[in-house]
Short mmCIF file of C-alpha atoms in Angstrom, two decimals:
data_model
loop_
_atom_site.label_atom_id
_atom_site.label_comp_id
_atom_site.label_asym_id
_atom_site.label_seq_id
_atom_site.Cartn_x
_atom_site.Cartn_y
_atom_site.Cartn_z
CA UNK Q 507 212.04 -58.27 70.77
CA UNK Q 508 212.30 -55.84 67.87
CA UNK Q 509 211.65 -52.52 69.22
CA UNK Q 510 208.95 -50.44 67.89
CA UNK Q 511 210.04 -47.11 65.83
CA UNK Q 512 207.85 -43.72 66.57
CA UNK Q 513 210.39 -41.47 64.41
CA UNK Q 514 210.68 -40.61 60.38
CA UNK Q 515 213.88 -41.80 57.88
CA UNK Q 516 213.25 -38.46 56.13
CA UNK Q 517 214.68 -36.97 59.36
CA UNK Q 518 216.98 -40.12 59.31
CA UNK Q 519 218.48 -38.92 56.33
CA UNK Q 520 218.98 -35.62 57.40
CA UNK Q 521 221.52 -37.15 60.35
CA UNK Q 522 222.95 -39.45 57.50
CA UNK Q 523 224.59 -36.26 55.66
CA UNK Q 524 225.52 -34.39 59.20
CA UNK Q 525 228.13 -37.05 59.87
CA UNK Q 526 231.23 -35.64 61.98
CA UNK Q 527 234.75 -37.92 60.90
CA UNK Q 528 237.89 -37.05 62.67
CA UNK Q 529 240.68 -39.33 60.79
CA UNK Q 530 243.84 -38.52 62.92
CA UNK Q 531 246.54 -40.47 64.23
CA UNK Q 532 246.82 -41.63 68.05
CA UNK Q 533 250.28 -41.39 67.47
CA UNK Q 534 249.84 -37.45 67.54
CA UNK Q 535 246.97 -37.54 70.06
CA UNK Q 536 245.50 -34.66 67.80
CA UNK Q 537 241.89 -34.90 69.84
CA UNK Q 538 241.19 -31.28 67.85
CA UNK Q 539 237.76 -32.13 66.06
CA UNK Q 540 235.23 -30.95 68.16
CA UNK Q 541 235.58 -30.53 72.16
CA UNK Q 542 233.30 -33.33 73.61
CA UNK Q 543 230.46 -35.97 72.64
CA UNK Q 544 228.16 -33.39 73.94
CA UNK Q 545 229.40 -30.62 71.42
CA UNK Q 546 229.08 -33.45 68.47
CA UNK Q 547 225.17 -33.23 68.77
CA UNK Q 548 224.74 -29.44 69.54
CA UNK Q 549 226.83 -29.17 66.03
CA UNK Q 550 224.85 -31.50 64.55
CA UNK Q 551 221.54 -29.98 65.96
CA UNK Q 552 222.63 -26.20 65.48
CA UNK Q 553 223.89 -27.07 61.38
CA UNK Q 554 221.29 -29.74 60.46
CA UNK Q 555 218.75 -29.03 58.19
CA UNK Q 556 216.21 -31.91 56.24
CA UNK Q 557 216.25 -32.50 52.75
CA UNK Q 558 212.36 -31.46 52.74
CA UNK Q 559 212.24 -28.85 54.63
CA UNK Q 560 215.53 -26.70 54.71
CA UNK Q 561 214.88 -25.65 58.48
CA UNK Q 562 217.70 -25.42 60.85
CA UNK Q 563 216.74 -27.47 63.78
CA UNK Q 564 216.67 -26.59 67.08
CA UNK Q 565 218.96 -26.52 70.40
CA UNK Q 566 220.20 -29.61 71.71
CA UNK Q 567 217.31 -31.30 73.53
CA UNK Q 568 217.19 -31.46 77.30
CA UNK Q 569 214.30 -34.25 77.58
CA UNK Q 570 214.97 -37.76 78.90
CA UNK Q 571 218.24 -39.51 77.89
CA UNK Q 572 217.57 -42.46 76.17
CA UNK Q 573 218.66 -45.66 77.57
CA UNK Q 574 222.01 -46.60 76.31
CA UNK Q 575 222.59 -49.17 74.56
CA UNK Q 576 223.76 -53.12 75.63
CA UNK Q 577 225.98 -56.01 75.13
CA UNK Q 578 228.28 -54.05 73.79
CA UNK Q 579 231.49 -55.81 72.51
CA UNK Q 580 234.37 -55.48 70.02
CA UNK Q 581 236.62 -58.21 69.24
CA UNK Q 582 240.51 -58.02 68.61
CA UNK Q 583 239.79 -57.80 64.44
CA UNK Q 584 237.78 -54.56 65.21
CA UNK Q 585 234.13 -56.40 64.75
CA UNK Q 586 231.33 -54.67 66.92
CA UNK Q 587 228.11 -55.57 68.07
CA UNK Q 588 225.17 -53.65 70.24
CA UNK Q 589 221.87 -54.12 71.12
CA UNK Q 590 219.57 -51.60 70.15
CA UNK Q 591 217.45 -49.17 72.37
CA UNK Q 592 213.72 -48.06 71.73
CA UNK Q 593 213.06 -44.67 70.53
CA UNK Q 594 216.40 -44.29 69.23
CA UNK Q 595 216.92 -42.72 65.71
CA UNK Q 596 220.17 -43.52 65.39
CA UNK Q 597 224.17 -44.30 67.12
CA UNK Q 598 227.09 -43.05 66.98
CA UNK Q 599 230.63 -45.27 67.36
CA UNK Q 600 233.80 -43.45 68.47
CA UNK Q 601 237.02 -43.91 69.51
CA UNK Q 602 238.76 -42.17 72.18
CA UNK Q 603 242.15 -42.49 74.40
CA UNK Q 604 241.84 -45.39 77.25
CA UNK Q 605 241.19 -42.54 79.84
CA UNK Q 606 238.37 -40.54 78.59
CA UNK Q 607 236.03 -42.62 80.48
CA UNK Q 608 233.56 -39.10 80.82
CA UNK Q 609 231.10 -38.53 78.37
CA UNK Q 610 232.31 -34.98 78.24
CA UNK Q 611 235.74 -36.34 77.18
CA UNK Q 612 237.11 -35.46 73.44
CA UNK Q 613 237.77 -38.64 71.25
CA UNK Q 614 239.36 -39.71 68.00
CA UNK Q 615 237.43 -40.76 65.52
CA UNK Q 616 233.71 -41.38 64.78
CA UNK Q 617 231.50 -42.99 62.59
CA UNK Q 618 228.66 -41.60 60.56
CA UNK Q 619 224.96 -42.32 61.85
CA UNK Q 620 224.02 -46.07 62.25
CA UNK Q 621 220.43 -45.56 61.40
CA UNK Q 622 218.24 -47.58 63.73
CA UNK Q 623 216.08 -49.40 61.73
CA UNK Q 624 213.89 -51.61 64.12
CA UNK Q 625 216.69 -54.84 64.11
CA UNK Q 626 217.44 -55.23 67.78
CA UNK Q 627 221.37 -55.96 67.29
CA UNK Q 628 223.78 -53.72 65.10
CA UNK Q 629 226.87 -54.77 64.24
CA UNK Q 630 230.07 -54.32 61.62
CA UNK Q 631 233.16 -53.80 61.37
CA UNK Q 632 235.15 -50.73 62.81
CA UNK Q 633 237.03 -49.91 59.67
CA UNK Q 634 234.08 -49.53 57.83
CA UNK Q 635 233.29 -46.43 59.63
CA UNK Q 636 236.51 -45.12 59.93
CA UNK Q 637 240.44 -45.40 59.15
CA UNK Q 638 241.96 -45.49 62.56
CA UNK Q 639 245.57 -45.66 63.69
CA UNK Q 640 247.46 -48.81 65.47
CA UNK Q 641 246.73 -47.98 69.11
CA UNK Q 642 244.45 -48.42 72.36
CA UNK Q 643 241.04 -47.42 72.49
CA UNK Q 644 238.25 -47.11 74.77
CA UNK Q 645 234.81 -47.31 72.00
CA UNK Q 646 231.91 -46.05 72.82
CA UNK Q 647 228.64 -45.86 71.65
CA UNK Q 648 225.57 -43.59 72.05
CA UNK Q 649 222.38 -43.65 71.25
CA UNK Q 650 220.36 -40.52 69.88
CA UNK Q 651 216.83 -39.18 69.40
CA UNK Q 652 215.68 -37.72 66.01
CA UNK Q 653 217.12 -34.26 65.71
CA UNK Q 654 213.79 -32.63 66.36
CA UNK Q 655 212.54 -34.33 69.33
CA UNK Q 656 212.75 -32.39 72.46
CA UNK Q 657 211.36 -34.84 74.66
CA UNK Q 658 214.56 -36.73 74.79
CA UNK Q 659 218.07 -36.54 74.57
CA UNK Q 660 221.42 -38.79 74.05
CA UNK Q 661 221.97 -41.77 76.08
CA UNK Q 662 225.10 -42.50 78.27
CA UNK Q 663 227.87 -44.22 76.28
CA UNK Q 664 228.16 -48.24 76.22
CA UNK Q 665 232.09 -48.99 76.47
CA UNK Q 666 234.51 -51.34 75.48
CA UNK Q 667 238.27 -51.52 74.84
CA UNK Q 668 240.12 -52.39 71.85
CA UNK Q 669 243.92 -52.86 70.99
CA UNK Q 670 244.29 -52.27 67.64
CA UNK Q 671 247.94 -53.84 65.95
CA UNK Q 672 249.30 -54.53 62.74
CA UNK Q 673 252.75 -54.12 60.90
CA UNK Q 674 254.51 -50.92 59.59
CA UNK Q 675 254.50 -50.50 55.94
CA UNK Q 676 257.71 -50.60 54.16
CA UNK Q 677 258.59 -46.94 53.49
CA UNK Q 678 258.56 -45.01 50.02
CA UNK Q 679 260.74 -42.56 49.15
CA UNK Q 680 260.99 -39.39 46.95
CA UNK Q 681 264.23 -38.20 46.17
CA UNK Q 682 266.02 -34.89 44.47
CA UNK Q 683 269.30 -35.10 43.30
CA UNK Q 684 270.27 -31.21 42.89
CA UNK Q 685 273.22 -30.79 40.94
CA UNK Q 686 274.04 -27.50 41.30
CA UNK Q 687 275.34 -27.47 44.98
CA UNK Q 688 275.23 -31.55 45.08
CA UNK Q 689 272.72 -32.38 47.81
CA UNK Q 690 270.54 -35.37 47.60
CA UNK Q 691 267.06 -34.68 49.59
CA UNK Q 692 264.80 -37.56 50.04
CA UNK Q 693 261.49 -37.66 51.71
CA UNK Q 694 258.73 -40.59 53.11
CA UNK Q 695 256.40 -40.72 50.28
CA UNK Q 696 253.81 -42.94 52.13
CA UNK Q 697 253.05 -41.04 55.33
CA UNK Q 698 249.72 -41.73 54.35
CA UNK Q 699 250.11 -44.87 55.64
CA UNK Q 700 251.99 -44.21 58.66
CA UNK Q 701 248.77 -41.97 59.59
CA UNK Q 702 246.82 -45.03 60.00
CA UNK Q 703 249.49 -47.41 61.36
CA UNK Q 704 252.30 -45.78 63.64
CA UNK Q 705 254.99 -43.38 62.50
CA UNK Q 706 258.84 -44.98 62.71
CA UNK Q 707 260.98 -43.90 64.73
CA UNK Q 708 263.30 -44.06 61.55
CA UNK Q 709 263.53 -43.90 58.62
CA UNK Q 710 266.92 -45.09 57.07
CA UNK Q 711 267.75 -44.06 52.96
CA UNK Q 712 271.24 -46.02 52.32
CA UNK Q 713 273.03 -45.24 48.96
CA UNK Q 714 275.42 -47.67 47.96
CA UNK Q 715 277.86 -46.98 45.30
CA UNK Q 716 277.89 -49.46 42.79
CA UNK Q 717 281.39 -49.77 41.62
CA UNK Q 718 282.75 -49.08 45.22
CA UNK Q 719 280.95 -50.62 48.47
CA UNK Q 720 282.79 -48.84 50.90
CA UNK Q 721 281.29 -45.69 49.12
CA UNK Q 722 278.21 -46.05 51.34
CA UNK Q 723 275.65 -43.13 52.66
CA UNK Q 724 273.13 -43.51 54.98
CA UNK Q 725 270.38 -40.85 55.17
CA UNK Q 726 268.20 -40.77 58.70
CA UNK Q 727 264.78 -39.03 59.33
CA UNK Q 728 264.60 -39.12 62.66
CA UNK Q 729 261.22 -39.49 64.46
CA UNK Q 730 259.22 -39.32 61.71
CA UNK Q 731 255.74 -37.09 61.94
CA UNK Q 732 253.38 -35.29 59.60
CA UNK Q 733 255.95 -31.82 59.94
CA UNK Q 734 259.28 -33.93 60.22
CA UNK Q 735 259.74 -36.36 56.93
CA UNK Q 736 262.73 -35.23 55.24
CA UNK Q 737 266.16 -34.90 55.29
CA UNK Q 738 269.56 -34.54 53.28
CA UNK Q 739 273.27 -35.51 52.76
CA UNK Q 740 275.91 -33.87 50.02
CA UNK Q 741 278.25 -36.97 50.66
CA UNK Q 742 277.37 -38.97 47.97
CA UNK Q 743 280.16 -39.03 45.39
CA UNK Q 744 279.64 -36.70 41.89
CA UNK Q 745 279.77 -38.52 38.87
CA UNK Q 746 279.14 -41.96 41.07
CA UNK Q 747 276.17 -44.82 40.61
CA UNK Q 748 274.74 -46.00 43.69
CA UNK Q 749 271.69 -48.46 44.45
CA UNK Q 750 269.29 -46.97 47.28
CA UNK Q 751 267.45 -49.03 49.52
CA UNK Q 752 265.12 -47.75 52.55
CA UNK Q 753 263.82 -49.44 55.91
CA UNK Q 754 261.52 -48.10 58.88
CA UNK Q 755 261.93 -48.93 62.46
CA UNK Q 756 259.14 -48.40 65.07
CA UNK Q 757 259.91 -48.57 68.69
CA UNK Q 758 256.22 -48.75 69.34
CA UNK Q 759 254.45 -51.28 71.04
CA UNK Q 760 251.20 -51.51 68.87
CA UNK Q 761 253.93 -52.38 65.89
CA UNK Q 762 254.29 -55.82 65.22
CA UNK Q 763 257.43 -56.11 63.08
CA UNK Q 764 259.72 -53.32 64.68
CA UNK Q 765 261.91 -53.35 61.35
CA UNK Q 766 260.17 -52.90 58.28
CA UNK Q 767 260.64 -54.94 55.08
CA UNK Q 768 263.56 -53.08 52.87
CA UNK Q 769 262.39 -51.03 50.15
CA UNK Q 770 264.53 -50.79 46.83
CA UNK Q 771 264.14 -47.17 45.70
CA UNK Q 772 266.64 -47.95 42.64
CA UNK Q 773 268.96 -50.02 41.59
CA UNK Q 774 271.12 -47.06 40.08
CA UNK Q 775 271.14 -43.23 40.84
CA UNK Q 776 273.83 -41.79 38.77
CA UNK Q 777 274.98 -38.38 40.28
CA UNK Q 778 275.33 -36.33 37.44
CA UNK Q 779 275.29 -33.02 36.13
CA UNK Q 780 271.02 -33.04 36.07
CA UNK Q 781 269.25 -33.38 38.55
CA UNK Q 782 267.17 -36.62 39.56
CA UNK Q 783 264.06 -35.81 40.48
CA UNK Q 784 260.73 -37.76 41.58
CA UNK Q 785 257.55 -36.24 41.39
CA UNK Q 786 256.25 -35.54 44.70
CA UNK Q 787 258.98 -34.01 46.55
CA UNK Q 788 257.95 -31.44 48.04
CA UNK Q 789 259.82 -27.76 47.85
CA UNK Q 790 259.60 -24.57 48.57
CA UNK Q 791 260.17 -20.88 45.82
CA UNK Q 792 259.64 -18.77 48.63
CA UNK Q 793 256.34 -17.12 46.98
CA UNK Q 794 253.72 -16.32 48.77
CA UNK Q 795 251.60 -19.28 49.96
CA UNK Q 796 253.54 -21.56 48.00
CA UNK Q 797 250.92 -21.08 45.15
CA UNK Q 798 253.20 -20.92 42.70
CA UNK Q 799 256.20 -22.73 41.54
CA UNK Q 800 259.14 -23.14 39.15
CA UNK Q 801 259.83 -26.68 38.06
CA UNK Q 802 262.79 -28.22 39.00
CA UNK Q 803 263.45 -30.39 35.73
CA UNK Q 804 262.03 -30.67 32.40
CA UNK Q 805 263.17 -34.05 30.85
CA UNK Q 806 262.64 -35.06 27.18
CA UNK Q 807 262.32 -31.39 26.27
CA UNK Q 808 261.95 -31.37 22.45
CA UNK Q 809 264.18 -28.56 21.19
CA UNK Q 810 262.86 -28.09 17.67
CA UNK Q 811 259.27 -28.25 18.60
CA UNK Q 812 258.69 -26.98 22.29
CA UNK Q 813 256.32 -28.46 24.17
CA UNK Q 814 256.16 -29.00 27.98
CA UNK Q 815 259.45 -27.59 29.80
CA UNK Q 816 258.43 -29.01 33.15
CA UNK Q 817 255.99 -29.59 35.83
CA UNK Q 818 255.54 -27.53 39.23
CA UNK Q 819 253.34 -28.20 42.09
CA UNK Q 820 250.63 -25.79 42.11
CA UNK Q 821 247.42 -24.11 43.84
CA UNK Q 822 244.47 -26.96 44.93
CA UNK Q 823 247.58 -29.48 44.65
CA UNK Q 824 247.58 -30.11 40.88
CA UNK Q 825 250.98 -29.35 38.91
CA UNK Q 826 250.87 -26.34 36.50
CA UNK Q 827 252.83 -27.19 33.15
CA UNK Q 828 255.19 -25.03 31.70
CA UNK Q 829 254.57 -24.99 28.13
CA UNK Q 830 257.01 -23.73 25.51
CA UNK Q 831 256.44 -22.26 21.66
CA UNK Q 832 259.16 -21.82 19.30
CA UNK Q 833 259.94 -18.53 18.56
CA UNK Q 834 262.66 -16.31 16.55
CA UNK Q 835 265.70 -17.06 17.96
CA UNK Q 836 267.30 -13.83 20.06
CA UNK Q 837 270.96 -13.20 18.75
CA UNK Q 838 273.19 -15.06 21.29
CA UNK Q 839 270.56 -17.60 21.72
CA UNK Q 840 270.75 -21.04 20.23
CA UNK Q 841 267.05 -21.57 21.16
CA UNK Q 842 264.02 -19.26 21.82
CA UNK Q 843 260.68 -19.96 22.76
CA UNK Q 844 257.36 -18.29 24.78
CA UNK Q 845 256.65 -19.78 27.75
CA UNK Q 846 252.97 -20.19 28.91
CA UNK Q 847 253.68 -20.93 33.35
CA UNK Q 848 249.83 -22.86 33.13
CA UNK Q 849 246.79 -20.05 32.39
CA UNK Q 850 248.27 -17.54 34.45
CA UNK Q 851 251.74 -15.98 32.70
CA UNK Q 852 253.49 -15.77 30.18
CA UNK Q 853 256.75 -15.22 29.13
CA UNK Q 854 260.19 -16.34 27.28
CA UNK Q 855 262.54 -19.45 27.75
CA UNK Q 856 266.24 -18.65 26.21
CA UNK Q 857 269.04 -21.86 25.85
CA UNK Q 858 272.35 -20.67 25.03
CA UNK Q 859 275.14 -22.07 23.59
CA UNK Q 860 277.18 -22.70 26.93
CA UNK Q 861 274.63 -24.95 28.04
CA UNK Q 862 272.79 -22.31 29.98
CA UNK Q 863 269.27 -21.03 29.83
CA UNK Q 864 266.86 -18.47 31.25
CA UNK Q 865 263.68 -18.29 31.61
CA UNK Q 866 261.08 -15.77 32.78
CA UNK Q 867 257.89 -14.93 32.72
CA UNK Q 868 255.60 -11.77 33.72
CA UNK Q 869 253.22 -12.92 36.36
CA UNK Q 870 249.65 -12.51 36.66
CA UNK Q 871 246.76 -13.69 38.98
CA UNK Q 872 248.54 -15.24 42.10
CA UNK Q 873 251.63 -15.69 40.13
CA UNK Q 874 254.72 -13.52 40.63
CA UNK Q 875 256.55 -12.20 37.95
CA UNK Q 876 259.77 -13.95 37.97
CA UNK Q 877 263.04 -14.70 36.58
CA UNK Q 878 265.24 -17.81 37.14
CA UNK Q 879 268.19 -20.01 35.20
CA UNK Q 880 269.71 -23.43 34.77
CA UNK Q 881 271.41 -25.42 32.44
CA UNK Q 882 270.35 -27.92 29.12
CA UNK Q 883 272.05 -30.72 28.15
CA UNK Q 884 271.41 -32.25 24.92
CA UNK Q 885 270.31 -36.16 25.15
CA UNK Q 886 271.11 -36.29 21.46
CA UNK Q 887 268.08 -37.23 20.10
CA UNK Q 888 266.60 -33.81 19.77
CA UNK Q 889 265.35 -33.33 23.66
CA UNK Q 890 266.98 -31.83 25.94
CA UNK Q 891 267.45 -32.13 30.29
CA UNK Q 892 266.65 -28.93 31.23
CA UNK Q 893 267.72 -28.29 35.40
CA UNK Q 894 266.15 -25.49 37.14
CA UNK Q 895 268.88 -24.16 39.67
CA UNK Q 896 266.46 -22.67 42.71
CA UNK Q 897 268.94 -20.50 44.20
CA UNK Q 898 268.79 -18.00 41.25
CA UNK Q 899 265.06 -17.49 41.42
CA UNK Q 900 264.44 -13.89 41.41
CA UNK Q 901 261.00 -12.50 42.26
CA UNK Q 902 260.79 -9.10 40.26
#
């Protein structure tokens, strides 16, 4: 039997848009959203407000609990199904570790409202409500009043368990190639999917020289984890070509191919006197906040016309472009241009005839007035590599 609604969707749709998401990884256990089920609804309660109305509503009720709801199951693909509960408004789905078993216990993830709408079984499909990580769950669910009725109050939870398993992506890699004091960096470029699968235990970046096998590198990240995701050599040969390939291992049980498929990241790296460099790496300048940014290369620079020098990471994670004018040339110069570091500074960009340059510009805003060098080679059709050596940056 259908059971019979007493409550608004206006008010529905005021729960709809106080939904409460928590999308991180078992693999961290970072339970840090909010401190129990309880504390979901009093935050819901104490920020909600209707879309007719505007009122806040009030305190978490302290009327009847609701029944909870029944025949609660989830199958090993992550499809759920419940039977409804009368004068429910609307459930909530979460996941939480295997022992929080207390209502009062802190969980994972949860879904946004399931409005109640009168059917007497809900179901759907876990993912839908959430991205969740490979792992083991206990799921709950809950059933809840309309935010203004203080005759009753959240039900108990309905529980079941779910094992959640899948395979590791292959890994991505960024890589910088810094020719000045001949490291190579590299860095997982898809921990965005480890997040929702398991993070390796490893992740291998092997260069292999391609004139010279026994010329061979391997690069480890060891236990990798949202702060731990890079690492460096400065073995790889100067001057050399190699082929990189990467591969992830997971010791984890919830993983079901322990070594990952093996990534080609190029089929030839040539260590030269440039650097390589992918966008996406992520560095530091050692400004403040890291709002502001140097580039590391500007390829394809066109020497006769300016243009674009090179792209930095920037504030609200966008890249600022360095943008370049010709000017008069400076005596001792073979080049001169301004230099416009996005809408914030400007300033000049000098080459020189040794295959130098230096660039600077006078800050404003958030950005520092700086100063830094580097070298340009010529690609001999009118652009230019320009490399940004870090290590002279001077904040003035």
């Amino acid at each position: 039997m259908k059971k019979i609604k007493l409550l608004t969707l206006g008010l529905m749709a005021a729960a709809l848009c106080l939904s409460c998401t928590a999308c991180t990884s078992l693999a961290e256990n970072t339970e840090t959203y909010f401190s129990s089920v309880s504390s979901i609804l009093s935050n819901l309660m104490a920020s909600g407000k209707t879309p007719q109305t505007q009122q806040t509503a009030g305190p978490v009720s302290t009327g009847t609990p609701l029944d909870a709801p029944t025949n609660f199951t989830i199958d090993a693909e992550g499809n759920y199904s419940f039977t409804g509960v009368a004068d429910a408004e609307y459930y909530l789905l979460y996941f939480c570790a295997p022992d929080a078993t207390s209502d009062s216990d802190t969980f994972i993830y949860s879904s946004e409202p399931i409005q109640d709408d009168g059917s007497e079984t809900y179901s759907g499909h876990a993912s839908d409500a959430f991205q969740y990580a490979f792992g083991e769950y206990l799921v709950k669910v809950y059933a809840f009043p309309d935010l203004t009725d203080d005759t009753r109050s959240m039900s108990t939870a309905a529980t079941a368990t779910y094992t959640y398993t899948g395979n590791q992506s292959a890994p991505q890699v960024y890589y910088y190639w810094n020719t000045f004091d001949g490291t190579m960096g590299v860095q997982v470029a898809n921990m965005g999917d480890y997040l929702y699968e398991a993070y390796p235990d490893k992740v291998e970046v092997t260069f292999t020289n391609t004139a010279d096998s026994s010329d061979t590198v391997t690069v480890a990240i060891e236990g990798v984890s949202p702060q731990n995701y890079a690492a460096s050599t400065d073995a790889l040969t100067r001057g050399a070509t190699y082929s990189v390939t990467a591969v992830a291992t997971s010791s984890s049980s919830f993983v079901l191919n322990p070594t990952s498929d093996t990534t080609t990241v190029s089929d030839g790296l040539t260590m030269g006197d440039t650097h390589l460099f992918t966008d996406g790496y992520m560095y530091s300048d050692g400004f403040a906040n890291d709002i502001f940014r140097w580039p590391v290369i500007g390829e394809n620079f066109d020497m006769a016309n300016g243009g674009a020098a090179g792209l930095a990471p920037s504030m609200g994670g966008g890249r600022t472009t360095f943008t370049t004018t010709p000017a008069a040339t400076t005596a001792g110069s073979s080049y001169t241009y301004t230099l416009q570091a996005g809408s914030w500074a400007a300033g000049t960009l000098e080459l020189y005839p040794d295959g130098t340059f230096y660039a600077h510009e006078t800050g404003g805003g958030p950005v520092n007035a700086s100063n830094i060098q580097g070298t340009w080679v010529d690609n001999g059709d009118g652009t230019a590599t320009l490399s940004y050596d870090h290590s002279t940056l001077v904040i003035e």
